[in-house]
Amino acid sequence: MKSLQTLFALLCFSLAATAQAAVLVTVAGKSATAEIAIAGVEAELILNFSDVDQLQAGNLGISAQLVSVTDPALLARLPDASLASIPAALPLMVTVEPPSGTGFALRDTVRVELHTHALPYTAGSHFRLFKAPLGGQFVDITDEVAPGSVRTRGTTGGFSQFLVLVDLRSTSSVIGSKFDALQARAAAAPSALRGDLLQQLADARSAADSGQHAAAIAALDAFRAQVSSEAGLGLGNEWTPSQRSGNLAGELLAGASSLVYSIGYRRDYGD
């Protein structure tokens, strides 16, 4: 049925010539769930789309692999390998690479959840969800960490690789880097919107820097409301495998959501 599809894809690949990763993908409505098992490590990737075309298991290109927690090439992709580390109980990198030519497209955002029983949850946890382009630098996209055992959640406007990290950087430094990235993205907005968006971010940053958490979050909420109202109009809001830079609205919304999380975390748990 087109209105409710449940499709399965079983993908296997070699890891160190021995371990096999099984990825079982089910799709229903605007959501997809990938059950992952490899060498005793189990996790679940859940994707909830705002709007999507051709959401089918084979169109998502989901794979997974175990990684070495001491791999120099991988550590070089982390923000600070002395403070952000791969948990030994979950050395798992998940890749989502939708193939071209399928008609797959997402609009606005996709909520990504990586759920595992391999990690213990505690309030104020330092587990974070990171995302990177293939071979690129990983950045924190977390907007929620919830129990069960650990559910790291984040929002993004596109794909491709995801890791759960233990992030011991100061929350203030994380907030600063997220503001830098978000302001750089907002600077790419059309001139008719750029000034307002940058001013809202400047107001939010000023409030955050002075410890006015509620005011900072309110300014970011206003920023998100304006971006949402312009998505698909003044701001491009579609990601496809062949047009990966077309979803500026989704990336702005995702960046603001992750900033709100970090500001709230500092308010509740300190730096």
mmCIF file of C-alpha atoms in Angstrom:
data_model
loop_
_atom_site.group_PDB
_atom_site.id
_atom_site.type_symbol
_atom_site.label_atom_id
_atom_site.label_comp_id
_atom_site.label_asym_id
_atom_site.label_seq_id
_atom_site.Cartn_x
_atom_site.Cartn_y
_atom_site.Cartn_z
ATOM 1 C CA MET A 1 0.000 0.000 0.000
ATOM 2 C CA LYS A 2 1.350 3.433 -0.948
ATOM 3 C CA SER A 3 -0.054 5.080 2.174
ATOM 4 C CA LEU A 4 1.731 2.630 4.506
ATOM 5 C CA GLN A 5 4.807 0.845 3.235
ATOM 6 C CA THR A 6 6.759 -1.691 5.218
ATOM 7 C CA LEU A 7 9.847 -2.614 3.280
ATOM 8 C CA PHE A 8 12.855 -4.630 4.325
ATOM 9 C CA ALA A 9 16.440 -4.351 3.154
ATOM 10 C CA LEU A 10 19.177 -6.621 4.481
ATOM 11 C CA LEU A 11 22.654 -5.327 3.744
ATOM 12 C CA CYS A 12 25.867 -7.140 4.609
ATOM 13 C CA PHE A 13 29.451 -6.037 4.240
ATOM 14 C CA SER A 14 32.823 -7.197 5.536
ATOM 15 C CA LEU A 15 34.606 -5.610 8.445
ATOM 16 C CA ALA A 16 38.186 -6.707 8.944
ATOM 17 C CA ALA A 17 37.300 -9.648 6.688
ATOM 18 C CA THR A 18 35.241 -11.288 9.457
ATOM 19 C CA ALA A 19 32.453 -9.254 11.090
ATOM 20 C CA GLN A 20 29.206 -8.763 9.224
ATOM 21 C CA ALA A 21 26.807 -5.877 9.844
ATOM 22 C CA ALA A 22 23.137 -6.649 9.403
ATOM 23 C CA VAL A 23 20.945 -3.624 8.718
ATOM 24 C CA LEU A 24 17.221 -4.299 8.585
ATOM 25 C CA VAL A 25 15.214 -1.285 7.428
ATOM 26 C CA THR A 26 11.462 -0.828 7.807
ATOM 27 C CA VAL A 27 9.532 2.113 6.406
ATOM 28 C CA ALA A 28 6.098 3.376 7.401
ATOM 29 C CA GLY A 29 4.635 6.708 6.380
ATOM 30 C CA LYS A 30 7.312 9.394 6.851
ATOM 31 C CA SER A 31 9.467 7.316 9.198
ATOM 32 C CA ALA A 32 12.186 4.704 8.750
ATOM 33 C CA THR A 33 13.802 2.428 11.325
ATOM 34 C CA ALA A 34 17.074 0.557 10.812
ATOM 35 C CA GLU A 35 17.913 -2.305 13.175
ATOM 36 C CA ILE A 36 21.700 -2.713 13.250
ATOM 37 C CA ALA A 37 23.697 -5.664 14.590
ATOM 38 C CA ILE A 38 27.413 -6.243 14.190
ATOM 39 C CA ALA A 39 29.841 -8.316 16.260
ATOM 40 C CA GLY A 40 27.690 -8.133 19.372
ATOM 41 C CA VAL A 41 26.995 -4.397 19.030
ATOM 42 C CA GLU A 42 23.348 -3.519 18.505
ATOM 43 C CA ALA A 43 21.678 -0.186 17.794
ATOM 44 C CA GLU A 44 18.611 1.292 16.188
ATOM 45 C CA LEU A 45 18.564 4.257 13.812
ATOM 46 C CA ILE A 46 15.215 6.056 13.547
ATOM 47 C CA LEU A 47 14.526 8.713 10.909
ATOM 48 C CA ASN A 48 11.417 10.924 11.088
ATOM 49 C CA PHE A 49 10.987 13.199 8.071
ATOM 50 C CA SER A 50 9.092 16.486 7.928
ATOM 51 C CA ASP A 51 8.345 15.850 4.263
ATOM 52 C CA VAL A 52 9.857 13.281 1.917
ATOM 53 C CA ASP A 53 9.473 11.755 -1.555
ATOM 54 C CA GLN A 54 10.137 8.113 -2.461
ATOM 55 C CA LEU A 55 10.869 6.967 1.081
ATOM 56 C CA GLN A 56 11.750 3.330 0.542
ATOM 57 C CA ALA A 57 14.285 1.126 2.312
ATOM 58 C CA GLY A 58 16.488 0.767 -0.763
ATOM 59 C CA ASN A 59 16.432 4.516 -1.390
ATOM 60 C CA LEU A 60 18.060 5.378 1.949
ATOM 61 C CA GLY A 61 21.396 3.634 1.455
ATOM 62 C CA ILE A 62 21.883 2.823 5.152
ATOM 63 C CA SER A 63 25.002 0.897 6.173
ATOM 64 C CA ALA A 64 27.014 0.531 9.367
ATOM 65 C CA GLN A 65 30.515 -0.394 10.446
ATOM 66 C CA LEU A 66 32.587 -0.788 13.571
ATOM 67 C CA VAL A 67 35.412 1.709 13.880
ATOM 68 C CA SER A 68 38.627 1.773 15.855
ATOM 69 C CA VAL A 69 38.508 4.185 18.783
ATOM 70 C CA THR A 70 42.192 4.921 18.146
ATOM 71 C CA ASP A 71 42.093 5.284 14.347
ATOM 72 C CA PRO A 72 44.135 8.465 13.643
ATOM 73 C CA ALA A 73 42.202 9.255 10.461
ATOM 74 C CA LEU A 74 38.886 9.082 12.290
ATOM 75 C CA LEU A 75 40.135 10.953 15.355
ATOM 76 C CA ALA A 76 41.280 13.765 13.049
ATOM 77 C CA ARG A 77 37.648 14.202 12.009
ATOM 78 C CA LEU A 78 36.483 14.854 15.586
ATOM 79 C CA PRO A 79 36.281 18.413 16.978
ATOM 80 C CA ASP A 80 38.870 17.730 19.702
ATOM 81 C CA ALA A 81 40.068 14.140 20.064
ATOM 82 C CA SER A 82 41.367 14.871 23.574
ATOM 83 C CA LEU A 83 37.865 15.818 24.771
ATOM 84 C CA ALA A 84 35.463 14.147 22.316
ATOM 85 C CA SER A 85 35.868 10.377 22.138
ATOM 86 C CA ILE A 86 34.200 7.299 20.692
ATOM 87 C CA PRO A 87 32.670 5.157 23.476
ATOM 88 C CA ALA A 88 34.316 1.735 23.599
ATOM 89 C CA ALA A 89 30.906 0.088 24.077
ATOM 90 C CA LEU A 90 29.554 1.646 20.858
ATOM 91 C CA PRO A 91 32.323 2.054 18.260
ATOM 92 C CA LEU A 92 29.681 2.265 15.543
ATOM 93 C CA MET A 93 29.480 4.591 12.557
ATOM 94 C CA VAL A 94 26.229 4.641 10.599
ATOM 95 C CA THR A 95 26.155 5.961 7.053
ATOM 96 C CA VAL A 96 23.021 7.165 5.273
ATOM 97 C CA GLU A 97 23.758 7.763 1.601
ATOM 98 C CA PRO A 98 20.623 7.776 -0.585
ATOM 99 C CA PRO A 99 21.607 6.795 -4.129
ATOM 100 C CA SER A 100 20.926 9.093 -7.068
ATOM 101 C CA GLY A 101 18.244 8.372 -9.632
ATOM 102 C CA THR A 102 15.551 7.142 -7.227
ATOM 103 C CA GLY A 103 13.522 10.344 -6.861
ATOM 104 C CA PHE A 104 14.346 10.500 -3.156
ATOM 105 C CA ALA A 105 14.088 13.996 -1.701
ATOM 106 C CA LEU A 106 13.618 15.423 1.775
ATOM 107 C CA ARG A 107 12.271 18.849 2.591
ATOM 108 C CA ASP A 108 12.904 20.902 5.725
ATOM 109 C CA THR A 109 14.310 18.483 8.324
ATOM 110 C CA VAL A 110 14.719 14.868 9.336
ATOM 111 C CA ARG A 111 14.891 13.911 13.020
ATOM 112 C CA VAL A 112 17.630 11.358 13.599
ATOM 113 C CA GLU A 113 17.700 9.098 16.644
ATOM 114 C CA LEU A 114 20.455 6.609 17.420
ATOM 115 C CA HIS A 115 19.216 4.287 20.164
ATOM 116 C CA THR A 116 21.277 1.640 21.934
ATOM 117 C CA HIS A 117 21.255 -0.485 25.067
ATOM 118 C CA ALA A 118 25.049 -0.631 24.946
ATOM 119 C CA LEU A 119 25.365 2.678 26.807
ATOM 120 C CA PRO A 120 23.976 3.592 30.249
ATOM 121 C CA TYR A 121 21.848 6.722 30.563
ATOM 122 C CA THR A 122 22.336 9.251 33.338
ATOM 123 C CA ALA A 123 20.858 12.731 33.724
ATOM 124 C CA GLY A 124 23.258 15.310 32.335
ATOM 125 C CA SER A 125 24.857 12.687 30.108
ATOM 126 C CA HIS A 126 27.785 13.704 27.890
ATOM 127 C CA PHE A 127 26.722 11.394 25.061
ATOM 128 C CA ARG A 128 26.107 13.396 21.897
ATOM 129 C CA LEU A 129 25.019 12.677 18.313
ATOM 130 C CA PHE A 130 27.537 13.846 15.708
ATOM 131 C CA LYS A 131 27.179 14.084 11.945
ATOM 132 C CA ALA A 132 29.692 14.442 9.106
ATOM 133 C CA PRO A 133 29.769 14.375 5.322
ATOM 134 C CA LEU A 134 31.638 11.381 3.921
ATOM 135 C CA GLY A 135 35.237 11.782 5.033
ATOM 136 C CA GLY A 136 34.497 15.206 6.539
ATOM 137 C CA GLN A 137 34.528 16.755 9.988
ATOM 138 C CA PHE A 138 32.010 15.607 12.592
ATOM 139 C CA VAL A 139 29.829 18.254 14.254
ATOM 140 C CA ASP A 140 27.436 18.011 17.181
ATOM 141 C CA ILE A 141 23.785 18.008 16.049
ATOM 142 C CA THR A 142 22.282 16.871 19.367
ATOM 143 C CA ASP A 143 18.952 18.343 20.406
ATOM 144 C CA GLU A 144 17.979 15.687 22.962
ATOM 145 C CA VAL A 145 19.514 12.844 24.993
ATOM 146 C CA ALA A 146 16.882 10.568 26.506
ATOM 147 C CA PRO A 147 16.814 7.301 28.465
ATOM 148 C CA GLY A 148 16.097 3.902 27.074
ATOM 149 C CA SER A 149 19.061 3.022 27.564
ATOM 150 C CA VAL A 150 20.530 5.941 25.563
ATOM 151 C CA ARG A 151 18.656 7.728 22.819
ATOM 152 C CA THR A 152 20.698 10.487 21.187
ATOM 153 C CA ARG A 153 18.577 12.650 18.926
ATOM 154 C CA GLY A 154 19.321 15.448 16.512
ATOM 155 C CA THR A 155 17.862 17.238 13.516
ATOM 156 C CA THR A 156 19.476 17.712 10.134
ATOM 157 C CA GLY A 157 18.699 18.982 6.675
ATOM 158 C CA GLY A 158 20.659 16.210 4.955
ATOM 159 C CA PHE A 159 22.854 13.156 5.422
ATOM 160 C CA SER A 160 25.494 11.187 5.683
ATOM 161 C CA GLN A 161 27.574 9.706 8.582
ATOM 162 C CA PHE A 162 26.648 9.525 12.284
ATOM 163 C CA LEU A 163 28.536 8.704 15.483
ATOM 164 C CA VAL A 164 27.671 8.813 19.165
ATOM 165 C CA LEU A 165 30.524 10.490 21.048
ATOM 166 C CA VAL A 166 31.345 11.293 24.644
ATOM 167 C CA ASP A 167 31.840 15.061 24.479
ATOM 168 C CA LEU A 168 33.709 16.591 27.410
ATOM 169 C CA ARG A 169 34.294 19.996 25.854
ATOM 170 C CA SER A 170 33.007 22.924 27.876
ATOM 171 C CA THR A 171 29.412 23.689 27.000
ATOM 172 C CA SER A 172 30.297 27.353 26.469
ATOM 173 C CA SER A 173 32.846 26.421 23.799
ATOM 174 C CA VAL A 174 30.285 24.141 22.138
ATOM 175 C CA ILE A 175 27.724 26.962 22.143
ATOM 176 C CA GLY A 176 30.265 29.315 20.617
ATOM 177 C CA SER A 177 31.138 26.918 17.806
ATOM 178 C CA LYS A 178 27.462 26.283 17.083
ATOM 179 C CA PHE A 179 26.764 30.013 16.878
ATOM 180 C CA ASP A 180 29.737 30.438 14.517
ATOM 181 C CA ALA A 181 28.452 27.697 12.216
ATOM 182 C CA LEU A 182 24.862 28.931 12.281
ATOM 183 C CA GLN A 183 25.825 32.549 11.602
ATOM 184 C CA ALA A 184 27.954 31.413 8.663
ATOM 185 C CA ARG A 185 24.961 29.529 7.235
ATOM 186 C CA ALA A 186 22.615 32.473 7.798
ATOM 187 C CA ALA A 187 25.059 34.709 5.928
ATOM 188 C CA ALA A 188 24.274 32.629 2.823
ATOM 189 C CA ALA A 189 20.561 33.520 2.985
ATOM 190 C CA PRO A 190 19.092 35.840 0.332
ATOM 191 C CA SER A 191 19.704 39.505 1.065
ATOM 192 C CA ALA A 192 16.007 40.175 1.795
ATOM 193 C CA LEU A 193 16.207 37.795 4.797
ATOM 194 C CA ARG A 194 19.870 37.862 5.735
ATOM 195 C CA GLY A 195 19.795 40.980 7.896
ATOM 196 C CA ASP A 196 16.874 39.860 10.061
ATOM 197 C CA LEU A 197 18.257 36.361 10.533
ATOM 198 C CA LEU A 198 21.725 37.573 11.474
ATOM 199 C CA GLN A 199 20.279 40.130 13.882
ATOM 200 C CA GLN A 200 18.195 37.451 15.636
ATOM 201 C CA LEU A 201 21.305 35.291 15.975
ATOM 202 C CA ALA A 202 23.319 38.242 17.273
ATOM 203 C CA ASP A 203 20.624 38.915 19.876
ATOM 204 C CA ALA A 204 20.596 35.243 20.876
ATOM 205 C CA ARG A 205 24.378 35.125 21.123
ATOM 206 C CA SER A 206 24.565 38.275 23.207
ATOM 207 C CA ALA A 207 21.982 36.867 25.609
ATOM 208 C CA ALA A 208 23.749 33.504 25.780
ATOM 209 C CA ASP A 209 27.126 35.135 26.414
ATOM 210 C CA SER A 210 25.682 37.052 29.354
ATOM 211 C CA GLY A 211 23.991 33.992 30.839
ATOM 212 C CA GLN A 212 20.446 35.061 29.923
ATOM 213 C CA HIS A 213 19.385 31.593 28.871
ATOM 214 C CA ALA A 214 15.651 32.251 28.533
ATOM 215 C CA ALA A 215 16.251 35.326 26.357
ATOM 216 C CA ALA A 216 18.718 33.432 24.178
ATOM 217 C CA ILE A 217 16.266 30.576 23.642
ATOM 218 C CA ALA A 218 13.440 33.041 22.892
ATOM 219 C CA ALA A 219 15.580 34.730 20.228
ATOM 220 C CA LEU A 220 16.388 31.365 18.683
ATOM 221 C CA ASP A 221 12.700 30.438 18.723
ATOM 222 C CA ALA A 222 11.950 33.649 16.813
ATOM 223 C CA PHE A 223 14.742 32.745 14.370
ATOM 224 C CA ARG A 224 13.260 29.288 13.833
ATOM 225 C CA ALA A 225 9.781 30.719 13.315
ATOM 226 C CA GLN A 226 11.030 33.059 10.586
ATOM 227 C CA VAL A 227 13.032 30.325 8.877
ATOM 228 C CA SER A 228 10.002 28.007 8.957
ATOM 229 C CA SER A 229 7.791 30.696 7.430
ATOM 230 C CA GLU A 230 10.268 31.203 4.567
ATOM 231 C CA ALA A 231 11.082 27.541 3.927
ATOM 232 C CA GLY A 232 10.368 26.741 0.300
ATOM 233 C CA LEU A 233 9.759 30.435 -0.439
ATOM 234 C CA GLY A 234 12.650 32.754 0.331
ATOM 235 C CA LEU A 235 14.805 29.874 1.554
ATOM 236 C CA GLY A 236 15.581 26.655 -0.296
ATOM 237 C CA ASN A 237 14.317 23.657 1.659
ATOM 238 C CA GLU A 238 14.989 20.513 -0.401
ATOM 239 C CA TRP A 239 17.841 17.989 -0.181
ATOM 240 C CA THR A 240 18.408 15.362 -2.864
ATOM 241 C CA PRO A 241 21.365 13.039 -3.524
ATOM 242 C CA SER A 242 22.365 15.213 -6.485
ATOM 243 C CA GLN A 243 21.641 18.576 -4.823
ATOM 244 C CA ARG A 244 23.032 18.450 -1.319
ATOM 245 C CA SER A 245 23.271 22.181 -0.712
ATOM 246 C CA GLY A 246 19.677 23.074 -1.544
ATOM 247 C CA ASN A 247 18.221 22.762 1.952
ATOM 248 C CA LEU A 248 19.392 25.928 3.664
ATOM 249 C CA ALA A 249 16.145 26.216 5.628
ATOM 250 C CA GLY A 250 16.566 22.699 7.037
ATOM 251 C CA GLU A 251 20.154 23.296 8.098
ATOM 252 C CA LEU A 252 19.239 26.604 9.771
ATOM 253 C CA LEU A 253 16.402 24.947 11.675
ATOM 254 C CA ALA A 254 18.648 22.055 12.687
ATOM 255 C CA GLY A 255 21.458 24.325 13.845
ATOM 256 C CA ALA A 256 19.097 26.431 15.945
ATOM 257 C CA SER A 257 17.549 23.338 17.562
ATOM 258 C CA SER A 258 20.955 22.027 18.580
ATOM 259 C CA LEU A 259 21.906 25.440 19.983
ATOM 260 C CA VAL A 260 18.750 25.538 22.092
ATOM 261 C CA TYR A 261 19.711 22.141 23.510
ATOM 262 C CA SER A 262 23.228 23.276 24.447
ATOM 263 C CA ILE A 263 22.014 26.509 26.025
ATOM 264 C CA GLY A 264 19.446 24.567 28.043
ATOM 265 C CA TYR A 265 22.107 22.045 29.047
ATOM 266 C CA ARG A 266 24.372 24.807 30.380
ATOM 267 C CA ARG A 267 21.428 26.334 32.256
ATOM 268 C CA ASP A 268 20.595 23.004 33.896
ATOM 269 C CA TYR A 269 24.032 21.428 34.402
ATOM 270 C CA GLY A 270 26.576 24.225 34.156
ATOM 271 C CA ASP A 271 29.593 24.430 31.904
#
